[in-house]
Amino acid sequence: MKLFISVDMEGISGVTDWEDVEKGTKDYDYYRNLMTEDVNAAIEGALEAGVTEIVVNDSHDTMRNLVVDRLHPKAQLIRGFIKPLCMMEGIDESFDMAFFIGYHSMAGAERAILNHTLSDKAVQRIRINGREIGEAGINAAIAGAFGVPVVLVTGDSQTAAEVEREISGVYTVAVKEGIGMFTARCLHPQISRQMIREKAAEAVRNRHKVQPVKPLDHYEIEVEFKYASSAQLVSFLPGMTLVDGKTIRFQAEDIRKAMPVLLAVLLLGDVKKLA
């Protein structure tokens, strides 16, 4: 039985500030250890429930955050940037289920810790077929395109509520309750890990109750940037339509093909210095 884990950092136990999750800051090393322990708790629960093969994709920022020699030895690690499927790199039809560990809410979510959608610096919001969506929703759609259900998501209470709207029956663990963008009421990491381990085992045992997100007939993807210069620059690419001063649109038949394009769009659109 195979498990794919995508692990982000903003939704990790105790994290409340950008300084907690950015390389080079005084607190980063401490929180990357907490990140590693949260994912280890999920791995332990999954193994208890019968999982035999685990692939972990480090999905935060440079995607070189997990402490490699402290990661559970039963897991294989995908590490580094750039990846065509970004936070979902490595998933395919052979996996039985997926976990999202340490995830956060979409940009603008009320009281959600460090809320953003893929790029905190460049993106105001992302819509698929007219509906605003966050990272968890996008990544669950990618998993669904491979027929893989997302059965467990951990993060703050706002993220738990968001994914429960996106994925029917998904198991969630709220390791903190967002009070504001940089403030949360946090569980002790030991308590969080216990909850993650127990819920991971439960999610694996009941994986058949959670269905993969169904692929859509087509994908009309809109990216609303924070700066007009970003949208203007991206609109020069073939296949891009400038919808308004800050928004571009492109089409795709498959979310798996759309993701590498979206990644390139976001990287090119990070041009605040031109604003």
PDB file of C-alpha atoms in Angstrom:
ATOM      1  CA  MET A   1       0.000   0.000   0.000  1.00  0.00           C
ATOM      2  CA  LYS A   2       1.554   3.283  -1.174  1.00  0.00           C
ATOM      3  CA  LEU A   3       1.237   6.758   0.348  1.00  0.00           C
ATOM      4  CA  PHE A   4       2.228  10.120  -1.151  1.00  0.00           C
ATOM      5  CA  ILE A   5       2.831  13.007   1.273  1.00  0.00           C
ATOM      6  CA  SER A   6       3.091  16.661   0.255  1.00  0.00           C
ATOM      7  CA  VAL A   7       4.434  18.723   3.160  1.00  0.00           C
ATOM      8  CA  ASP A   8       4.286  22.497   3.423  1.00  0.00           C
ATOM      9  CA  MET A   9       5.476  24.625   6.349  1.00  0.00           C
ATOM     10  CA  GLU A  10       3.019  27.419   7.189  1.00  0.00           C
ATOM     11  CA  GLY A  11       0.572  24.927   8.697  1.00  0.00           C
ATOM     12  CA  ILE A  12       3.157  23.146  10.847  1.00  0.00           C
ATOM     13  CA  SER A  13       2.760  23.047  14.631  1.00  0.00           C
ATOM     14  CA  GLY A  14       3.646  26.365  16.262  1.00  0.00           C
ATOM     15  CA  VAL A  15       4.379  28.328  13.062  1.00  0.00           C
ATOM     16  CA  THR A  16       2.877  31.833  13.048  1.00  0.00           C
ATOM     17  CA  ASP A  17       5.260  34.170  11.181  1.00  0.00           C
ATOM     18  CA  TRP A  18       7.228  34.413   7.942  1.00  0.00           C
ATOM     19  CA  GLU A  19      10.421  34.383  10.020  1.00  0.00           C
ATOM     20  CA  ASP A  20       9.483  30.872  11.131  1.00  0.00           C
ATOM     21  CA  VAL A  21       9.509  29.531   7.570  1.00  0.00           C
ATOM     22  CA  GLU A  22      12.115  31.533   5.626  1.00  0.00           C
ATOM     23  CA  LYS A  23      15.713  30.379   5.213  1.00  0.00           C
ATOM     24  CA  GLY A  24      18.274  32.621   6.873  1.00  0.00           C
ATOM     25  CA  THR A  25      16.051  33.820   9.707  1.00  0.00           C
ATOM     26  CA  LYS A  26      16.937  33.044  13.319  1.00  0.00           C
ATOM     27  CA  ASP A  27      13.935  30.780  13.933  1.00  0.00           C
ATOM     28  CA  TYR A  28      13.932  28.805  10.665  1.00  0.00           C
ATOM     29  CA  ASP A  29      16.082  25.869  11.817  1.00  0.00           C
ATOM     30  CA  TYR A  30      13.919  25.327  14.883  1.00  0.00           C
ATOM     31  CA  TYR A  31      10.712  25.218  12.841  1.00  0.00           C
ATOM     32  CA  ARG A  32      12.136  23.013  10.091  1.00  0.00           C
ATOM     33  CA  ASN A  33      12.729  20.454  12.844  1.00  0.00           C
ATOM     34  CA  LEU A  34       9.090  20.796  13.917  1.00  0.00           C
ATOM     35  CA  MET A  35       8.122  20.373  10.257  1.00  0.00           C
ATOM     36  CA  THR A  36      10.088  17.130  10.121  1.00  0.00           C
ATOM     37  CA  GLU A  37       8.468  15.847  13.308  1.00  0.00           C
ATOM     38  CA  ASP A  38       4.931  16.608  12.083  1.00  0.00           C
ATOM     39  CA  VAL A  39       5.502  14.601   8.908  1.00  0.00           C
ATOM     40  CA  ASN A  40       7.153  11.817  10.905  1.00  0.00           C
ATOM     41  CA  ALA A  41       4.030  11.578  13.057  1.00  0.00           C
ATOM     42  CA  ALA A  42       1.925  11.150   9.909  1.00  0.00           C
ATOM     43  CA  ILE A  43       4.317   8.497   8.622  1.00  0.00           C
ATOM     44  CA  GLU A  44       4.205   6.586  11.901  1.00  0.00           C
ATOM     45  CA  GLY A  45       0.415   6.529  11.874  1.00  0.00           C
ATOM     46  CA  ALA A  46       0.333   5.402   8.261  1.00  0.00           C
ATOM     47  CA  LEU A  47       2.787   2.572   8.931  1.00  0.00           C
ATOM     48  CA  GLU A  48       0.720   1.433  11.901  1.00  0.00           C
ATOM     49  CA  ALA A  49      -2.282   1.167   9.576  1.00  0.00           C
ATOM     50  CA  GLY A  50      -0.471  -0.973   7.022  1.00  0.00           C
ATOM     51  CA  VAL A  51       1.201   1.396   4.534  1.00  0.00           C
ATOM     52  CA  THR A  52       4.315  -0.197   3.081  1.00  0.00           C
ATOM     53  CA  GLU A  53       5.764   2.482   0.790  1.00  0.00           C
ATOM     54  CA  ILE A  54       5.914   6.241   1.385  1.00  0.00           C
ATOM     55  CA  VAL A  55       7.144   9.105  -0.804  1.00  0.00           C
ATOM     56  CA  VAL A  56       7.441  12.567   0.753  1.00  0.00           C
ATOM     57  CA  ASN A  57       7.617  15.685  -1.416  1.00  0.00           C
ATOM     58  CA  ASP A  58       9.147  18.697   0.369  1.00  0.00           C
ATOM     59  CA  SER A  59       6.756  21.357  -0.936  1.00  0.00           C
ATOM     60  CA  HIS A  60       7.671  24.607   0.821  1.00  0.00           C
ATOM     61  CA  ASP A  61       9.483  27.524  -0.840  1.00  0.00           C
ATOM     62  CA  THR A  62      12.877  26.217  -2.050  1.00  0.00           C
ATOM     63  CA  MET A  63      11.600  22.691  -1.270  1.00  0.00           C
ATOM     64  CA  ARG A  64      14.755  21.983   0.748  1.00  0.00           C
ATOM     65  CA  ASN A  65      13.440  22.262   4.282  1.00  0.00           C
ATOM     66  CA  LEU A  66      12.968  18.840   5.855  1.00  0.00           C
ATOM     67  CA  VAL A  67      15.913  17.653   7.960  1.00  0.00           C
ATOM     68  CA  VAL A  68      16.951  14.699   5.830  1.00  0.00           C
ATOM     69  CA  ASP A  69      18.576  12.504   8.469  1.00  0.00           C
ATOM     70  CA  ARG A  70      15.708  13.086  10.897  1.00  0.00           C
ATOM     71  CA  LEU A  71      13.016  12.087   8.417  1.00  0.00           C
ATOM     72  CA  HIS A  72      11.532   8.658   9.113  1.00  0.00           C
ATOM     73  CA  PRO A  73      13.783   6.054   7.427  1.00  0.00           C
ATOM     74  CA  LYS A  74      10.800   4.300   5.825  1.00  0.00           C
ATOM     75  CA  ALA A  75      10.136   7.363   3.651  1.00  0.00           C
ATOM     76  CA  GLN A  76      11.759   8.362   0.377  1.00  0.00           C
ATOM     77  CA  LEU A  77      12.206  12.119  -0.072  1.00  0.00           C
ATOM     78  CA  ILE A  78      11.742  14.291  -3.166  1.00  0.00           C
ATOM     79  CA  ARG A  79      13.745  17.431  -2.479  1.00  0.00           C
ATOM     80  CA  GLY A  80      14.569  20.509  -4.539  1.00  0.00           C
ATOM     81  CA  PHE A  81      13.144  23.040  -6.970  1.00  0.00           C
ATOM     82  CA  ILE A  82      11.977  23.302  -9.866  1.00  0.00           C
ATOM     83  CA  LYS A  83       9.399  20.490 -10.221  1.00  0.00           C
ATOM     84  CA  PRO A  84       6.815  20.287 -13.032  1.00  0.00           C
ATOM     85  CA  LEU A  85       4.029  19.242 -10.646  1.00  0.00           C
ATOM     86  CA  CYS A  86       5.403  21.514  -7.945  1.00  0.00           C
ATOM     87  CA  MET A  87       3.963  20.449  -4.563  1.00  0.00           C
ATOM     88  CA  MET A  88       2.677  17.183  -6.084  1.00  0.00           C
ATOM     89  CA  GLU A  89       5.828  16.081  -7.871  1.00  0.00           C
ATOM     90  CA  GLY A  90       6.237  12.316  -7.702  1.00  0.00           C
ATOM     91  CA  ILE A  91       2.588  11.327  -7.501  1.00  0.00           C
ATOM     92  CA  ASP A  92       1.194   8.866 -10.031  1.00  0.00           C
ATOM     93  CA  GLU A  93      -1.504   6.209 -10.428  1.00  0.00           C
ATOM     94  CA  SER A  94       0.373   3.693  -8.292  1.00  0.00           C
ATOM     95  CA  PHE A  95      -0.412   5.512  -5.027  1.00  0.00           C
ATOM     96  CA  ASP A  96      -3.391   4.473  -2.906  1.00  0.00           C
ATOM     97  CA  MET A  97      -3.804   7.798  -1.109  1.00  0.00           C
ATOM     98  CA  ALA A  98      -2.201  11.156  -0.313  1.00  0.00           C
ATOM     99  CA  PHE A  99      -1.642  13.275   2.805  1.00  0.00           C
ATOM    100  CA  PHE A 100      -1.140  17.055   2.886  1.00  0.00           C
ATOM    101  CA  ILE A 101       0.868  17.983   6.010  1.00  0.00           C
ATOM    102  CA  GLY A 102       1.425  21.557   7.234  1.00  0.00           C
ATOM    103  CA  TYR A 103      -0.871  23.199   4.686  1.00  0.00           C
ATOM    104  CA  HIS A 104      -2.353  26.709   4.887  1.00  0.00           C
ATOM    105  CA  SER A 105      -5.475  28.513   3.664  1.00  0.00           C
ATOM    106  CA  MET A 106      -5.933  30.366   0.397  1.00  0.00           C
ATOM    107  CA  ALA A 107      -5.028  34.026   0.057  1.00  0.00           C
ATOM    108  CA  GLY A 108      -7.401  36.300   1.942  1.00  0.00           C
ATOM    109  CA  ALA A 109      -8.895  33.634   4.211  1.00  0.00           C
ATOM    110  CA  GLU A 110     -10.169  35.269   7.380  1.00  0.00           C
ATOM    111  CA  ARG A 111      -7.863  34.909  10.405  1.00  0.00           C
ATOM    112  CA  ALA A 112      -5.847  32.161   8.674  1.00  0.00           C
ATOM    113  CA  ILE A 113      -2.150  31.896   9.495  1.00  0.00           C
ATOM    114  CA  LEU A 114       0.172  33.078   6.688  1.00  0.00           C
ATOM    115  CA  ASN A 115      -2.612  32.649   4.152  1.00  0.00           C
ATOM    116  CA  HIS A 116      -1.618  32.847   0.481  1.00  0.00           C
ATOM    117  CA  THR A 117      -2.010  30.894  -2.748  1.00  0.00           C
ATOM    118  CA  LEU A 118       1.263  29.524  -4.163  1.00  0.00           C
ATOM    119  CA  SER A 119       3.024  32.907  -4.100  1.00  0.00           C
ATOM    120  CA  ASP A 120       2.613  35.276  -1.153  1.00  0.00           C
ATOM    121  CA  LYS A 121       4.618  37.932  -2.977  1.00  0.00           C
ATOM    122  CA  ALA A 122       2.901  37.933  -6.378  1.00  0.00           C
ATOM    123  CA  VAL A 123      -0.604  36.443  -6.238  1.00  0.00           C
ATOM    124  CA  GLN A 124      -3.853  37.934  -4.966  1.00  0.00           C
ATOM    125  CA  ARG A 125      -6.018  34.938  -5.903  1.00  0.00           C
ATOM    126  CA  ILE A 126      -6.334  32.010  -8.311  1.00  0.00           C
ATOM    127  CA  ARG A 127      -9.589  30.838  -9.892  1.00  0.00           C
ATOM    128  CA  ILE A 128     -10.388  27.661 -11.786  1.00  0.00           C
ATOM    129  CA  ASN A 129     -13.499  27.872 -13.958  1.00  0.00           C
ATOM    130  CA  GLY A 130     -14.519  31.009 -12.080  1.00  0.00           C
ATOM    131  CA  ARG A 131     -14.178  29.555  -8.583  1.00  0.00           C
ATOM    132  CA  GLU A 132     -11.477  30.766  -6.216  1.00  0.00           C
ATOM    133  CA  ILE A 133      -9.250  27.941  -5.021  1.00  0.00           C
ATOM    134  CA  GLY A 134      -6.303  27.433  -2.697  1.00  0.00           C
ATOM    135  CA  GLU A 135      -3.225  25.249  -2.806  1.00  0.00           C
ATOM    136  CA  ALA A 136      -4.973  22.303  -1.174  1.00  0.00           C
ATOM    137  CA  GLY A 137      -7.744  22.411  -3.771  1.00  0.00           C
ATOM    138  CA  ILE A 138      -5.324  22.667  -6.694  1.00  0.00           C
ATOM    139  CA  ASN A 139      -3.171  19.835  -5.380  1.00  0.00           C
ATOM    140  CA  ALA A 140      -6.169  17.633  -4.586  1.00  0.00           C
ATOM    141  CA  ALA A 141      -7.256  18.110  -8.213  1.00  0.00           C
ATOM    142  CA  ILE A 142      -3.824  16.959  -9.399  1.00  0.00           C
ATOM    143  CA  ALA A 143      -4.055  13.898  -7.156  1.00  0.00           C
ATOM    144  CA  GLY A 144      -7.559  13.268  -8.480  1.00  0.00           C
ATOM    145  CA  ALA A 145      -6.310  13.337 -12.058  1.00  0.00           C
ATOM    146  CA  PHE A 146      -4.224  10.291 -11.128  1.00  0.00           C
ATOM    147  CA  GLY A 147      -7.167   8.682  -9.326  1.00  0.00           C
ATOM    148  CA  VAL A 148      -5.601   9.259  -5.888  1.00  0.00           C
ATOM    149  CA  PRO A 149      -7.743  10.464  -2.954  1.00  0.00           C
ATOM    150  CA  VAL A 150      -6.418  12.994  -0.439  1.00  0.00           C
ATOM    151  CA  VAL A 151      -7.415  11.445   2.884  1.00  0.00           C
ATOM    152  CA  LEU A 152      -5.616  13.607   5.485  1.00  0.00           C
ATOM    153  CA  VAL A 153      -4.781  17.316   5.720  1.00  0.00           C
ATOM    154  CA  THR A 154      -3.141  19.106   8.666  1.00  0.00           C
ATOM    155  CA  GLY A 155      -2.811  22.842   9.294  1.00  0.00           C
ATOM    156  CA  ASP A 156      -4.696  25.557  11.155  1.00  0.00           C
ATOM    157  CA  SER A 157      -8.428  25.365  11.851  1.00  0.00           C
ATOM    158  CA  GLN A 158      -9.215  27.588   8.858  1.00  0.00           C
ATOM    159  CA  THR A 159      -7.332  25.254   6.525  1.00  0.00           C
ATOM    160  CA  ALA A 160      -9.194  22.277   7.954  1.00  0.00           C
ATOM    161  CA  ALA A 161     -12.517  23.980   7.202  1.00  0.00           C
ATOM    162  CA  GLU A 162     -11.371  24.935   3.686  1.00  0.00           C
ATOM    163  CA  VAL A 163     -10.337  21.425   2.683  1.00  0.00           C
ATOM    164  CA  GLU A 164     -13.461  19.890   4.204  1.00  0.00           C
ATOM    165  CA  ARG A 165     -15.422  22.011   1.718  1.00  0.00           C
ATOM    166  CA  GLU A 166     -13.191  20.847  -1.151  1.00  0.00           C
ATOM    167  CA  ILE A 167     -12.828  17.140  -0.329  1.00  0.00           C
ATOM    168  CA  SER A 168     -15.827  15.201   0.938  1.00  0.00           C
ATOM    169  CA  GLY A 169     -14.963  12.969   3.889  1.00  0.00           C
ATOM    170  CA  VAL A 170     -11.345  14.088   4.242  1.00  0.00           C
ATOM    171  CA  TYR A 171      -9.732  13.676   7.658  1.00  0.00           C
ATOM    172  CA  THR A 172      -8.194  16.817   9.145  1.00  0.00           C
ATOM    173  CA  VAL A 173      -6.050  17.824  12.102  1.00  0.00           C
ATOM    174  CA  ALA A 174      -6.052  21.441  13.269  1.00  0.00           C
ATOM    175  CA  VAL A 175      -2.753  21.964  15.098  1.00  0.00           C
ATOM    176  CA  LYS A 176      -3.614  25.621  15.794  1.00  0.00           C
ATOM    177  CA  GLU A 177      -6.482  28.075  15.544  1.00  0.00           C
ATOM    178  CA  GLY A 178      -5.767  31.187  13.539  1.00  0.00           C
ATOM    179  CA  ILE A 179      -6.464  34.459  15.327  1.00  0.00           C
ATOM    180  CA  GLY A 180      -4.920  36.622  12.620  1.00  0.00           C
ATOM    181  CA  MET A 181      -2.376  36.517   9.818  1.00  0.00           C
ATOM    182  CA  PHE A 182       0.499  36.195  12.310  1.00  0.00           C
ATOM    183  CA  THR A 183      -1.255  35.005  15.467  1.00  0.00           C
ATOM    184  CA  ALA A 184      -2.597  31.617  16.506  1.00  0.00           C
ATOM    185  CA  ARG A 185      -3.621  29.602  19.511  1.00  0.00           C
ATOM    186  CA  CYS A 186      -1.291  26.613  19.172  1.00  0.00           C
ATOM    187  CA  LEU A 187      -1.414  23.110  20.548  1.00  0.00           C
ATOM    188  CA  HIS A 188       1.790  21.811  22.109  1.00  0.00           C
ATOM    189  CA  PRO A 189       3.800  20.039  19.401  1.00  0.00           C
ATOM    190  CA  GLN A 190       3.660  16.744  21.302  1.00  0.00           C
ATOM    191  CA  ILE A 191      -0.133  16.921  21.350  1.00  0.00           C
ATOM    192  CA  SER A 192      -0.217  17.859  17.667  1.00  0.00           C
ATOM    193  CA  ARG A 193       1.978  14.912  16.737  1.00  0.00           C
ATOM    194  CA  GLN A 194      -0.149  12.505  18.735  1.00  0.00           C
ATOM    195  CA  MET A 195      -3.266  13.783  16.969  1.00  0.00           C
ATOM    196  CA  ILE A 196      -1.582  13.588  13.555  1.00  0.00           C
ATOM    197  CA  ARG A 197      -0.364  10.045  14.169  1.00  0.00           C
ATOM    198  CA  GLU A 198      -3.785   8.841  15.331  1.00  0.00           C
ATOM    199  CA  LYS A 199      -5.689  10.582  12.542  1.00  0.00           C
ATOM    200  CA  ALA A 200      -3.215   9.336   9.914  1.00  0.00           C
ATOM    201  CA  ALA A 201      -3.846   5.756  10.965  1.00  0.00           C
ATOM    202  CA  GLU A 202      -7.596   6.341  10.928  1.00  0.00           C
ATOM    203  CA  ALA A 203      -7.453   7.975   7.494  1.00  0.00           C
ATOM    204  CA  VAL A 204      -5.491   5.068   6.021  1.00  0.00           C
ATOM    205  CA  ARG A 205      -7.871   2.490   7.467  1.00  0.00           C
ATOM    206  CA  ASN A 206     -10.860   4.381   6.070  1.00  0.00           C
ATOM    207  CA  ARG A 207      -9.254   5.521   2.807  1.00  0.00           C
ATOM    208  CA  HIS A 208     -11.995   3.928   0.694  1.00  0.00           C
ATOM    209  CA  LYS A 209     -14.538   6.338   2.179  1.00  0.00           C
ATOM    210  CA  VAL A 210     -12.776   9.305   0.549  1.00  0.00           C
ATOM    211  CA  GLN A 211     -13.116   9.628  -3.219  1.00  0.00           C
ATOM    212  CA  PRO A 212     -10.551  11.297  -5.488  1.00  0.00           C
ATOM    213  CA  VAL A 213     -11.462  14.753  -6.750  1.00  0.00           C
ATOM    214  CA  LYS A 214     -13.082  14.230 -10.144  1.00  0.00           C
ATOM    215  CA  PRO A 215     -11.260  15.725 -13.138  1.00  0.00           C
ATOM    216  CA  LEU A 216     -13.087  18.494 -14.996  1.00  0.00           C
ATOM    217  CA  ASP A 217     -13.782  18.585 -18.728  1.00  0.00           C
ATOM    218  CA  HIS A 218     -11.578  21.656 -19.061  1.00  0.00           C
ATOM    219  CA  TYR A 219      -9.672  24.117 -16.900  1.00  0.00           C
ATOM    220  CA  GLU A 220      -9.904  27.868 -17.307  1.00  0.00           C
ATOM    221  CA  ILE A 221      -7.291  29.214 -14.941  1.00  0.00           C
ATOM    222  CA  GLU A 222      -7.183  32.837 -13.880  1.00  0.00           C
ATOM    223  CA  VAL A 223      -4.351  34.347 -11.869  1.00  0.00           C
ATOM    224  CA  GLU A 224      -4.998  37.715 -10.274  1.00  0.00           C
ATOM    225  CA  PHE A 225      -1.663  39.286  -9.412  1.00  0.00           C
ATOM    226  CA  LYS A 226      -0.954  41.917  -6.791  1.00  0.00           C
ATOM    227  CA  TYR A 227       0.739  44.134  -9.366  1.00  0.00           C
ATOM    228  CA  ALA A 228      -0.327  45.163 -12.861  1.00  0.00           C
ATOM    229  CA  SER A 229       3.260  44.789 -14.071  1.00  0.00           C
ATOM    230  CA  SER A 230       3.134  41.069 -13.294  1.00  0.00           C
ATOM    231  CA  ALA A 231      -0.014  40.513 -15.341  1.00  0.00           C
ATOM    232  CA  GLN A 232       1.295  42.604 -18.221  1.00  0.00           C
ATOM    233  CA  LEU A 233       4.561  40.678 -18.414  1.00  0.00           C
ATOM    234  CA  VAL A 234       2.890  37.254 -18.205  1.00  0.00           C
ATOM    235  CA  SER A 235       0.362  38.265 -20.866  1.00  0.00           C
ATOM    236  CA  PHE A 236       3.192  38.394 -23.419  1.00  0.00           C
ATOM    237  CA  LEU A 237       3.394  34.578 -23.306  1.00  0.00           C
ATOM    238  CA  PRO A 238       1.555  32.551 -25.980  1.00  0.00           C
ATOM    239  CA  GLY A 239      -1.824  31.333 -24.823  1.00  0.00           C
ATOM    240  CA  MET A 240      -2.249  34.009 -22.164  1.00  0.00           C
ATOM    241  CA  THR A 241      -5.146  36.455 -22.151  1.00  0.00           C
ATOM    242  CA  LEU A 242      -5.011  39.698 -20.201  1.00  0.00           C
ATOM    243  CA  VAL A 243      -8.432  39.838 -18.525  1.00  0.00           C
ATOM    244  CA  ASP A 244      -7.917  43.137 -16.710  1.00  0.00           C
ATOM    245  CA  GLY A 245      -5.044  45.165 -15.342  1.00  0.00           C
ATOM    246  CA  LYS A 246      -3.945  42.515 -12.843  1.00  0.00           C
ATOM    247  CA  THR A 247      -5.442  39.256 -14.149  1.00  0.00           C
ATOM    248  CA  ILE A 248      -4.378  36.750 -16.800  1.00  0.00           C
ATOM    249  CA  ARG A 249      -6.210  33.679 -18.058  1.00  0.00           C
ATOM    250  CA  PHE A 250      -5.158  30.492 -19.811  1.00  0.00           C
ATOM    251  CA  GLN A 251      -6.830  27.219 -20.769  1.00  0.00           C
ATOM    252  CA  ALA A 252      -5.860  23.578 -20.264  1.00  0.00           C
ATOM    253  CA  GLU A 253      -7.537  20.235 -20.828  1.00  0.00           C
ATOM    254  CA  ASP A 254      -5.727  18.535 -17.936  1.00  0.00           C
ATOM    255  CA  ILE A 255      -4.747  19.995 -14.557  1.00  0.00           C
ATOM    256  CA  ARG A 256      -1.503  17.991 -14.752  1.00  0.00           C
ATOM    257  CA  LYS A 257      -0.526  19.871 -17.913  1.00  0.00           C
ATOM    258  CA  ALA A 258      -1.710  23.153 -16.439  1.00  0.00           C
ATOM    259  CA  MET A 259       0.514  22.955 -13.353  1.00  0.00           C
ATOM    260  CA  PRO A 260       3.901  23.450 -15.055  1.00  0.00           C
ATOM    261  CA  VAL A 261       2.441  26.407 -16.957  1.00  0.00           C
ATOM    262  CA  LEU A 262       1.021  27.868 -13.745  1.00  0.00           C
ATOM    263  CA  LEU A 263       4.390  27.460 -12.031  1.00  0.00           C
ATOM    264  CA  ALA A 264       6.155  29.318 -14.835  1.00  0.00           C
ATOM    265  CA  VAL A 265       3.490  32.038 -14.758  1.00  0.00           C
ATOM    266  CA  LEU A 266       3.980  32.549 -11.012  1.00  0.00           C
ATOM    267  CA  LEU A 267       7.748  32.705 -11.238  1.00  0.00           C
ATOM    268  CA  LEU A 268       7.630  35.169 -14.123  1.00  0.00           C
ATOM    269  CA  GLY A 269       4.946  37.186 -12.357  1.00  0.00           C
ATOM    270  CA  ASP A 270       7.065  37.767  -9.252  1.00  0.00           C
ATOM    271  CA  VAL A 271       8.200  41.189 -10.489  1.00  0.00           C
ATOM    272  CA  LYS A 272       7.347  43.473  -7.605  1.00  0.00           C
ATOM    273  CA  LYS A 273      10.495  45.463  -8.357  1.00  0.00           C
ATOM    274  CA  LEU A 274       8.846  46.573 -11.620  1.00  0.00           C
ATOM    275  CA  ALA A 275       5.611  47.720  -9.933  1.00  0.00           C
TER     276      ALA A 275
END
